[in-house]
């Protein structure tokens, strides 16, 4: 089993079909993609890299990302995709941990040599061009034999606490993820196009697999990042795009469409499908997104350990406004994707009845093989045949999963559980509030107290008193924040996730400064 089969198949079927675009310009046909990946694979093999070796990919989004990835798989190597925003010292730690000898980089993120690598190739250099230059027809370069359980992708978790862990994903894991896309997320035709706005080192890049399987077009924005105006223009030029975006990016696209006065038809010309996930999408935000951009959304819930595959909330469910529990459903993350089983469990792994909150467990062919060289962490995450996700949630009688929070973000105040997300959902409906993040902070009286960090809409004003009134009108008294901190922006990682650990640290610093003043 190899992910390369899908590329060979397309390159044989339609070698001249446009495959990769850089901005609106074609970068490679399927035949050219296969030829370059095969050439690089051949040279990697010639240089003595052995199947199973790890190779660093530390790149900003770029068309070469795809050529390099498939070359690595062609040669039986394991890609180690690293977030382009990481500091070189963090990347060097990963290089050492993964024992990578070779690395492919873009010079903007790795301007100097990374310690630990024997060979560092800037994908925009003459060196890279020479390595990728086809020397023989692609189908004369043998594809390294790989078993379904062999590693394809060693993905380092964002590691908000402690060192990141390498999630071991196999060819079977990624094949499962790719095939499931068509069943649970969105059908794909050859004239469809996916745009890589979010980092390709993460889920957005993995969606190259189903789009390659379908022979669709792959588009990397010229900016290499997220610029709503650029993305809309690309969509208009190339035809409705699909994309994976974290909720914060979705909100920016929606805001752009609103400001530009684009109607549903104009949004449909730019975007076929926007898959959102990776962080909570608040009810108020998805309602606004649907109202502004129309029915072009699908939600997925997954994690690095079961990439893009745990649940999905379909376009049809998001459109079923007549359903008596419509609002609950669109605030959920949907139902189990086809290849996995889902369980909400107590601490012993026993299934809890509908409505009860427990840890979300997942099992199936998308679930990782374990953490790289971390038997203890693996044993903690993979127990009794299930992946313990660390997410808390509850199922309804129809199988819709509503996520509460990560277990580590749960606030216990005065002995009661408070799910930050519930408080955030309420505060987001208060006039003038643009974004909010709720965390717990140590409190002598209550154990933990609820804190809200609030970003206001441009030009809006509000007071802690009026936010408090808003909360009192909508939720139990004990859940409402004890403190509000107005901020210009929330700290987020490269994938758009709010960094709650950073907020807790920020609050502690404020509290320390206040006590020093006293
Ligand atoms: P990562 O491994 O970095 O992809 O992070 C995965 C985590 O993001 C999950 O364990 C969830 O806590 C969160 N997450 C992913 N998808 C969703 C979603 N659709 N809604 C809410 N949280 C999500």
PDB file of C-alpha atoms in Angstrom, residues 39-294:
ATOM      1  CA  UNK A  39      13.177  12.050 -10.044  1.00  0.00           C
ATOM      2  CA  UNK A  40      13.678  13.307  -6.510  1.00  0.00           C
ATOM      3  CA  UNK A  41      12.783   9.885  -5.072  1.00  0.00           C
ATOM      4  CA  UNK A  42      15.361   8.270  -7.309  1.00  0.00           C
ATOM      5  CA  UNK A  43      18.044  10.717  -6.153  1.00  0.00           C
ATOM      6  CA  UNK A  44      17.116  10.322  -2.486  1.00  0.00           C
ATOM      7  CA  UNK A  45      17.444   6.593  -2.925  1.00  0.00           C
ATOM      8  CA  UNK A  46      20.743   7.101  -4.761  1.00  0.00           C
ATOM      9  CA  UNK A  47      22.017   9.261  -1.911  1.00  0.00           C
ATOM     10  CA  UNK A  48      21.546   6.338   0.447  1.00  0.00           C
ATOM     11  CA  UNK A  49      18.360   7.295   2.262  1.00  0.00           C
ATOM     12  CA  UNK A  50      16.712   4.094   3.399  1.00  0.00           C
ATOM     13  CA  UNK A  51      12.961   3.378   3.417  1.00  0.00           C
ATOM     14  CA  UNK A  52      11.568   4.287   6.841  1.00  0.00           C
ATOM     15  CA  UNK A  53      14.027   7.181   7.354  1.00  0.00           C
ATOM     16  CA  UNK A  54      12.529  10.460   8.474  1.00  0.00           C
ATOM     17  CA  UNK A  55      12.955  13.606   6.388  1.00  0.00           C
ATOM     18  CA  UNK A  56      12.163  17.069   7.679  1.00  0.00           C
ATOM     19  CA  UNK A  57       9.755  19.281   5.716  1.00  0.00           C
ATOM     20  CA  UNK A  58      10.020  22.785   7.197  1.00  0.00           C
ATOM     21  CA  UNK A  59       8.346  24.912   4.577  1.00  0.00           C
ATOM     22  CA  UNK A  60       5.891  27.673   4.145  1.00  0.00           C
ATOM     23  CA  UNK A  61       2.980  26.650   1.890  1.00  0.00           C
ATOM     24  CA  UNK A  62       4.484  26.178  -1.544  1.00  0.00           C
ATOM     25  CA  UNK A  63       3.777  24.013  -4.633  1.00  0.00           C
ATOM     26  CA  UNK A  64       6.999  22.127  -3.955  1.00  0.00           C
ATOM     27  CA  UNK A  65       5.414  20.870  -0.724  1.00  0.00           C
ATOM     28  CA  UNK A  66       3.389  18.414  -2.790  1.00  0.00           C
ATOM     29  CA  UNK A  67       6.267  17.393  -5.045  1.00  0.00           C
ATOM     30  CA  UNK A  68       8.511  16.763  -2.040  1.00  0.00           C
ATOM     31  CA  UNK A  69       5.894  14.839  -0.046  1.00  0.00           C
ATOM     32  CA  UNK A  70       5.167  12.441  -2.862  1.00  0.00           C
ATOM     33  CA  UNK A  71       8.861  12.043  -3.605  1.00  0.00           C
ATOM     34  CA  UNK A  72       9.464  11.044   0.004  1.00  0.00           C
ATOM     35  CA  UNK A  73       6.686   8.445  -0.170  1.00  0.00           C
ATOM     36  CA  UNK A  74       7.924   7.236  -3.552  1.00  0.00           C
ATOM     37  CA  UNK A  75      11.275   6.504  -1.872  1.00  0.00           C
ATOM     38  CA  UNK A  76       9.543   4.902   1.142  1.00  0.00           C
ATOM     39  CA  UNK A  77      10.603   7.740   3.445  1.00  0.00           C
ATOM     40  CA  UNK A  78       8.668   9.304   6.298  1.00  0.00           C
ATOM     41  CA  UNK A  79       7.721  12.979   6.059  1.00  0.00           C
ATOM     42  CA  UNK A  80       8.172  15.070   9.205  1.00  0.00           C
ATOM     43  CA  UNK A  81       6.093  18.162   8.408  1.00  0.00           C
ATOM     44  CA  UNK A  82       6.872  21.018  10.740  1.00  0.00           C
ATOM     45  CA  UNK A  83       4.850  24.149  11.359  1.00  0.00           C
ATOM     46  CA  UNK A  84       6.529  27.025   9.502  1.00  0.00           C
ATOM     47  CA  UNK A  85       6.095  29.297  12.521  1.00  0.00           C
ATOM     48  CA  UNK A  86       8.258  27.212  14.831  1.00  0.00           C
ATOM     49  CA  UNK A  87      11.506  28.692  16.038  1.00  0.00           C
ATOM     50  CA  UNK A  88      14.618  27.081  14.481  1.00  0.00           C
ATOM     51  CA  UNK A  89      15.642  25.871  17.979  1.00  0.00           C
ATOM     52  CA  UNK A  90      12.294  24.039  18.307  1.00  0.00           C
ATOM     53  CA  UNK A  91      12.755  22.565  14.850  1.00  0.00           C
ATOM     54  CA  UNK A  92      16.242  21.382  15.760  1.00  0.00           C
ATOM     55  CA  UNK A  93      14.761  19.563  18.727  1.00  0.00           C
ATOM     56  CA  UNK A  94      12.365  17.809  16.344  1.00  0.00           C
ATOM     57  CA  UNK A  95      15.217  17.000  13.918  1.00  0.00           C
ATOM     58  CA  UNK A  96      17.065  15.329  16.777  1.00  0.00           C
ATOM     59  CA  UNK A  97      14.038  13.513  18.108  1.00  0.00           C
ATOM     60  CA  UNK A  98      13.036  12.201  14.678  1.00  0.00           C
ATOM     61  CA  UNK A  99      16.694  11.496  13.778  1.00  0.00           C
ATOM     62  CA  UNK A 100      16.183  13.201  10.443  1.00  0.00           C
ATOM     63  CA  UNK A 101      19.310  13.550   8.279  1.00  0.00           C
ATOM     64  CA  UNK A 102      17.809  15.472   5.376  1.00  0.00           C
ATOM     65  CA  UNK A 103      15.452  18.422   5.381  1.00  0.00           C
ATOM     66  CA  UNK A 104      13.528  20.383   2.758  1.00  0.00           C
ATOM     67  CA  UNK A 105      12.951  24.012   3.699  1.00  0.00           C
ATOM     68  CA  UNK A 106      11.892  27.376   2.357  1.00  0.00           C
ATOM     69  CA  UNK A 107      14.636  29.910   3.046  1.00  0.00           C
ATOM     70  CA  UNK A 108      12.252  32.395   4.669  1.00  0.00           C
ATOM     71  CA  UNK A 109      11.601  30.045   7.587  1.00  0.00           C
ATOM     72  CA  UNK A 110      15.061  28.435   7.694  1.00  0.00           C
ATOM     73  CA  UNK A 111      17.561  31.072   6.535  1.00  0.00           C
ATOM     74  CA  UNK A 112      20.489  29.342   8.241  1.00  0.00           C
ATOM     75  CA  UNK A 113      21.589  25.741   8.666  1.00  0.00           C
ATOM     76  CA  UNK A 114      19.564  23.712  11.156  1.00  0.00           C
ATOM     77  CA  UNK A 115      21.752  21.814  13.611  1.00  0.00           C
ATOM     78  CA  UNK A 116      21.471  18.068  13.225  1.00  0.00           C
ATOM     79  CA  UNK A 117      20.737  17.963   9.513  1.00  0.00           C
ATOM     80  CA  UNK A 118      23.382  16.553   7.175  1.00  0.00           C
ATOM     81  CA  UNK A 119      21.718  18.109   4.164  1.00  0.00           C
ATOM     82  CA  UNK A 120      19.314  21.043   4.038  1.00  0.00           C
ATOM     83  CA  UNK A 121      17.700  21.831   0.704  1.00  0.00           C
ATOM     84  CA  UNK A 122      16.042  25.134  -0.012  1.00  0.00           C
ATOM     85  CA  UNK A 123      13.211  24.150  -2.369  1.00  0.00           C
ATOM     86  CA  UNK A 124      13.643  27.390  -4.316  1.00  0.00           C
ATOM     87  CA  UNK A 125      17.342  26.800  -5.013  1.00  0.00           C
ATOM     88  CA  UNK A 126      19.140  25.480  -8.109  1.00  0.00           C
ATOM     89  CA  UNK A 127      20.070  22.530  -5.968  1.00  0.00           C
ATOM     90  CA  UNK A 128      16.407  21.624  -5.528  1.00  0.00           C
ATOM     91  CA  UNK A 129      15.713  22.168  -9.204  1.00  0.00           C
ATOM     92  CA  UNK A 130      18.465  19.740 -10.099  1.00  0.00           C
ATOM     93  CA  UNK A 131      17.159  17.152  -7.647  1.00  0.00           C
ATOM     94  CA  UNK A 132      13.633  17.423  -9.059  1.00  0.00           C
ATOM     95  CA  UNK A 133      14.592  17.537 -12.752  1.00  0.00           C
ATOM     96  CA  UNK A 134      13.167  14.452 -14.501  1.00  0.00           C
ATOM     97  CA  UNK A 135      15.831  12.184 -15.945  1.00  0.00           C
ATOM     98  CA  UNK A 136      13.651   9.239 -17.018  1.00  0.00           C
ATOM     99  CA  UNK A 137       9.917   8.539 -17.485  1.00  0.00           C
ATOM    100  CA  UNK A 138       8.242   8.487 -14.052  1.00  0.00           C
ATOM    101  CA  UNK A 139       6.999   4.932 -14.370  1.00  0.00           C
ATOM    102  CA  UNK A 140      10.533   3.619 -14.732  1.00  0.00           C
ATOM    103  CA  UNK A 141      11.345   4.695 -11.161  1.00  0.00           C
ATOM    104  CA  UNK A 142      10.278   1.918  -8.789  1.00  0.00           C
ATOM    105  CA  UNK A 143       7.970   2.859  -5.931  1.00  0.00           C
ATOM    106  CA  UNK A 144       9.348   1.608  -2.599  1.00  0.00           C
ATOM    107  CA  UNK A 145       7.247  -1.222  -1.195  1.00  0.00           C
ATOM    108  CA  UNK A 146       5.377  -0.129   1.913  1.00  0.00           C
ATOM    109  CA  UNK A 147       3.135  -2.118   4.215  1.00  0.00           C
ATOM    110  CA  UNK A 148      -0.127  -0.530   5.432  1.00  0.00           C
ATOM    111  CA  UNK A 149       1.337  -0.176   8.941  1.00  0.00           C
ATOM    112  CA  UNK A 150       4.535   1.523   7.731  1.00  0.00           C
ATOM    113  CA  UNK A 151       4.948   5.160   8.686  1.00  0.00           C
ATOM    114  CA  UNK A 152       4.194   7.904   6.191  1.00  0.00           C
ATOM    115  CA  UNK A 153       3.876  11.054   8.294  1.00  0.00           C
ATOM    116  CA  UNK A 154       5.447  11.845  11.645  1.00  0.00           C
ATOM    117  CA  UNK A 155       3.469  14.770  12.905  1.00  0.00           C
ATOM    118  CA  UNK A 156       4.673  16.685  15.958  1.00  0.00           C
ATOM    119  CA  UNK A 157       1.840  17.879  18.184  1.00  0.00           C
ATOM    120  CA  UNK A 158       1.725  21.585  18.901  1.00  0.00           C
ATOM    121  CA  UNK A 159       2.984  20.845  22.400  1.00  0.00           C
ATOM    122  CA  UNK A 160       1.391  23.666  24.377  1.00  0.00           C
ATOM    123  CA  UNK A 161       2.720  21.899  27.451  1.00  0.00           C
ATOM    124  CA  UNK A 162       6.143  20.284  27.483  1.00  0.00           C
ATOM    125  CA  UNK A 163       7.947  18.883  24.455  1.00  0.00           C
ATOM    126  CA  UNK A 164       5.955  18.037  21.341  1.00  0.00           C
ATOM    127  CA  UNK A 165       5.294  14.372  20.685  1.00  0.00           C
ATOM    128  CA  UNK A 166       5.678  12.730  17.277  1.00  0.00           C
ATOM    129  CA  UNK A 167       2.366  11.237  16.188  1.00  0.00           C
ATOM    130  CA  UNK A 168       3.097   8.194  14.017  1.00  0.00           C
ATOM    131  CA  UNK A 169       0.708   8.071  11.069  1.00  0.00           C
ATOM    132  CA  UNK A 170       0.824   5.156   8.672  1.00  0.00           C
ATOM    133  CA  UNK A 171      -0.044   4.772   5.014  1.00  0.00           C
ATOM    134  CA  UNK A 172      -3.259   3.056   6.119  1.00  0.00           C
ATOM    135  CA  UNK A 173      -4.148   5.991   8.404  1.00  0.00           C
ATOM    136  CA  UNK A 174      -3.749   8.497   5.587  1.00  0.00           C
ATOM    137  CA  UNK A 175      -5.454   6.298   3.002  1.00  0.00           C
ATOM    138  CA  UNK A 176      -8.423   5.963   5.361  1.00  0.00           C
ATOM    139  CA  UNK A 177      -8.515   9.716   5.887  1.00  0.00           C
ATOM    140  CA  UNK A 178      -8.421  10.300   2.122  1.00  0.00           C
ATOM    141  CA  UNK A 179     -11.174   7.855   1.215  1.00  0.00           C
ATOM    142  CA  UNK A 180     -13.409   8.994   4.041  1.00  0.00           C
ATOM    143  CA  UNK A 181     -13.395  12.524   2.700  1.00  0.00           C
ATOM    144  CA  UNK A 182     -15.647  11.480  -0.199  1.00  0.00           C
ATOM    145  CA  UNK A 183     -18.140   9.722   2.050  1.00  0.00           C
ATOM    146  CA  UNK A 184     -18.337  12.001   5.043  1.00  0.00           C
ATOM    147  CA  UNK A 185     -17.083  15.401   3.950  1.00  0.00           C
ATOM    148  CA  UNK A 186     -17.543  16.160   0.265  1.00  0.00           C
ATOM    149  CA  UNK A 187     -17.544  14.435  -3.113  1.00  0.00           C
ATOM    150  CA  UNK A 188     -14.726  15.684  -5.368  1.00  0.00           C
ATOM    151  CA  UNK A 189     -14.650  15.871  -9.179  1.00  0.00           C
ATOM    152  CA  UNK A 190     -11.593  16.246 -11.391  1.00  0.00           C
ATOM    153  CA  UNK A 191     -12.388  19.865 -12.184  1.00  0.00           C
ATOM    154  CA  UNK A 192     -12.630  20.785  -8.503  1.00  0.00           C
ATOM    155  CA  UNK A 193      -9.783  22.621  -6.803  1.00  0.00           C
ATOM    156  CA  UNK A 194      -8.482  22.726  -3.260  1.00  0.00           C
ATOM    157  CA  UNK A 195      -6.711  25.805  -1.982  1.00  0.00           C
ATOM    158  CA  UNK A 196      -4.087  25.549   0.748  1.00  0.00           C
ATOM    159  CA  UNK A 197      -4.644  28.586   2.889  1.00  0.00           C
ATOM    160  CA  UNK A 198      -4.000  27.048   6.311  1.00  0.00           C
ATOM    161  CA  UNK A 199      -0.551  25.485   6.893  1.00  0.00           C
ATOM    162  CA  UNK A 200       0.146  22.424   4.745  1.00  0.00           C
ATOM    163  CA  UNK A 201       2.066  20.894   7.645  1.00  0.00           C
ATOM    164  CA  UNK A 202      -1.254  20.084   9.274  1.00  0.00           C
ATOM    165  CA  UNK A 203      -4.748  18.939   8.252  1.00  0.00           C
ATOM    166  CA  UNK A 204      -5.011  21.352   5.332  1.00  0.00           C
ATOM    167  CA  UNK A 205      -2.032  19.647   3.686  1.00  0.00           C
ATOM    168  CA  UNK A 206      -3.433  16.182   4.332  1.00  0.00           C
ATOM    169  CA  UNK A 207      -6.464  17.096   2.249  1.00  0.00           C
ATOM    170  CA  UNK A 208      -4.114  16.921  -0.735  1.00  0.00           C
ATOM    171  CA  UNK A 209      -4.630  13.160  -0.523  1.00  0.00           C
ATOM    172  CA  UNK A 210      -8.353  12.984  -1.396  1.00  0.00           C
ATOM    173  CA  UNK A 211      -7.917  15.725  -3.989  1.00  0.00           C
ATOM    174  CA  UNK A 212      -5.099  13.792  -5.608  1.00  0.00           C
ATOM    175  CA  UNK A 213      -7.186  10.601  -5.503  1.00  0.00           C
ATOM    176  CA  UNK A 214      -9.878  12.506  -7.429  1.00  0.00           C
ATOM    177  CA  UNK A 215      -7.429  14.075  -9.880  1.00  0.00           C
ATOM    178  CA  UNK A 216      -8.490  17.566  -8.823  1.00  0.00           C
ATOM    179  CA  UNK A 217      -6.425  20.778  -8.916  1.00  0.00           C
ATOM    180  CA  UNK A 218      -4.238  21.901  -6.009  1.00  0.00           C
ATOM    181  CA  UNK A 219      -3.834  25.619  -5.516  1.00  0.00           C
ATOM    182  CA  UNK A 220      -1.238  27.339  -3.331  1.00  0.00           C
ATOM    183  CA  UNK A 221      -1.948  31.065  -2.927  1.00  0.00           C
ATOM    184  CA  UNK A 222       0.950  33.221  -4.103  1.00  0.00           C
ATOM    185  CA  UNK A 223       1.112  34.798  -0.634  1.00  0.00           C
ATOM    186  CA  UNK A 224       1.475  31.305   0.875  1.00  0.00           C
ATOM    187  CA  UNK A 225      -1.035  32.230   3.555  1.00  0.00           C
ATOM    188  CA  UNK A 226      -4.472  33.494   4.419  1.00  0.00           C
ATOM    189  CA  UNK A 227      -5.554  36.679   2.709  1.00  0.00           C
ATOM    190  CA  UNK A 228      -9.339  36.681   2.200  1.00  0.00           C
ATOM    191  CA  UNK A 229      -9.233  39.069  -0.774  1.00  0.00           C
ATOM    192  CA  UNK A 230      -6.624  36.912  -2.500  1.00  0.00           C
ATOM    193  CA  UNK A 231      -8.583  33.719  -1.809  1.00  0.00           C
ATOM    194  CA  UNK A 232     -11.839  35.131  -3.180  1.00  0.00           C
ATOM    195  CA  UNK A 233     -10.004  36.388  -6.276  1.00  0.00           C
ATOM    196  CA  UNK A 234      -8.368  32.994  -6.793  1.00  0.00           C
ATOM    197  CA  UNK A 235     -11.744  31.291  -6.485  1.00  0.00           C
ATOM    198  CA  UNK A 236     -13.247  33.622  -9.053  1.00  0.00           C
ATOM    199  CA  UNK A 237     -10.324  32.968 -11.423  1.00  0.00           C
ATOM    200  CA  UNK A 238     -10.100  29.194 -11.040  1.00  0.00           C
ATOM    201  CA  UNK A 239     -13.690  28.233 -10.175  1.00  0.00           C
ATOM    202  CA  UNK A 240     -15.196  27.383  -6.775  1.00  0.00           C
ATOM    203  CA  UNK A 241     -12.433  26.313  -4.390  1.00  0.00           C
ATOM    204  CA  UNK A 242     -12.550  23.906  -1.494  1.00  0.00           C
ATOM    205  CA  UNK A 243     -10.491  24.590   1.573  1.00  0.00           C
ATOM    206  CA  UNK A 244      -9.903  23.542   5.144  1.00  0.00           C
ATOM    207  CA  UNK A 245      -9.915  26.379   7.613  1.00  0.00           C
ATOM    208  CA  UNK A 246      -9.938  26.838  11.356  1.00  0.00           C
ATOM    209  CA  UNK A 247     -12.929  28.824  12.637  1.00  0.00           C
ATOM    210  CA  UNK A 248     -10.882  32.013  12.974  1.00  0.00           C
ATOM    211  CA  UNK A 249     -10.033  31.856   9.269  1.00  0.00           C
ATOM    212  CA  UNK A 250     -13.657  31.122   8.384  1.00  0.00           C
ATOM    213  CA  UNK A 251     -14.677  34.206  10.326  1.00  0.00           C
ATOM    214  CA  UNK A 252     -12.244  36.297   8.302  1.00  0.00           C
ATOM    215  CA  UNK A 253     -13.622  34.956   5.006  1.00  0.00           C
ATOM    216  CA  UNK A 254     -17.168  35.647   6.165  1.00  0.00           C
ATOM    217  CA  UNK A 255     -16.260  39.161   7.261  1.00  0.00           C
ATOM    218  CA  UNK A 256     -14.666  39.824   3.881  1.00  0.00           C
ATOM    219  CA  UNK A 257     -17.780  38.599   2.019  1.00  0.00           C
ATOM    220  CA  UNK A 258     -19.957  40.775   4.232  1.00  0.00           C
ATOM    221  CA  UNK A 259     -17.843  43.885   3.803  1.00  0.00           C
ATOM    222  CA  UNK A 260     -17.690  43.429   0.042  1.00  0.00           C
ATOM    223  CA  UNK A 261     -21.443  42.847  -0.109  1.00  0.00           C
ATOM    224  CA  UNK A 262     -21.014  39.458  -1.830  1.00  0.00           C
ATOM    225  CA  UNK A 263     -24.255  37.484  -2.114  1.00  0.00           C
ATOM    226  CA  UNK A 264     -24.585  33.689  -1.945  1.00  0.00           C
ATOM    227  CA  UNK A 265     -24.087  33.328  -5.705  1.00  0.00           C
ATOM    228  CA  UNK A 266     -20.867  35.351  -5.629  1.00  0.00           C
ATOM    229  CA  UNK A 267     -19.619  33.315  -2.648  1.00  0.00           C
ATOM    230  CA  UNK A 268     -20.496  30.110  -4.522  1.00  0.00           C
ATOM    231  CA  UNK A 269     -18.404  31.209  -7.483  1.00  0.00           C
ATOM    232  CA  UNK A 270     -15.401  31.614  -5.188  1.00  0.00           C
ATOM    233  CA  UNK A 271     -15.904  28.673  -2.818  1.00  0.00           C
ATOM    234  CA  UNK A 272     -17.449  25.277  -3.398  1.00  0.00           C
ATOM    235  CA  UNK A 273     -16.815  23.936   0.112  1.00  0.00           C
ATOM    236  CA  UNK A 274     -15.287  25.296   3.290  1.00  0.00           C
ATOM    237  CA  UNK A 275     -14.432  22.551   5.734  1.00  0.00           C
ATOM    238  CA  UNK A 276     -14.003  23.941   9.219  1.00  0.00           C
ATOM    239  CA  UNK A 277     -12.618  22.335  12.345  1.00  0.00           C
ATOM    240  CA  UNK A 278      -9.574  22.168  14.536  1.00  0.00           C
ATOM    241  CA  UNK A 279     -11.060  24.428  17.199  1.00  0.00           C
ATOM    242  CA  UNK A 280     -14.557  25.284  18.461  1.00  0.00           C
ATOM    243  CA  UNK A 281     -16.899  26.990  16.015  1.00  0.00           C
ATOM    244  CA  UNK A 282     -19.359  28.961  18.089  1.00  0.00           C
ATOM    245  CA  UNK A 283     -23.048  28.803  17.287  1.00  0.00           C
ATOM    246  CA  UNK A 284     -23.257  32.543  16.609  1.00  0.00           C
ATOM    247  CA  UNK A 285     -20.340  32.284  14.158  1.00  0.00           C
ATOM    248  CA  UNK A 286     -21.634  29.352  12.103  1.00  0.00           C
ATOM    249  CA  UNK A 287     -25.080  30.929  11.904  1.00  0.00           C
ATOM    250  CA  UNK A 288     -23.530  34.118  10.577  1.00  0.00           C
ATOM    251  CA  UNK A 289     -21.317  32.179   8.161  1.00  0.00           C
ATOM    252  CA  UNK A 290     -24.308  30.321   6.718  1.00  0.00           C
ATOM    253  CA  UNK A 291     -26.330  33.531   6.466  1.00  0.00           C
ATOM    254  CA  UNK A 292     -23.562  35.452   4.699  1.00  0.00           C
ATOM    255  CA  UNK A 293     -21.978  32.788   2.481  1.00  0.00           C
ATOM    256  CA  UNK A 294     -24.743  30.216   2.045  1.00  0.00           C
TER     257      UNK A 294
END
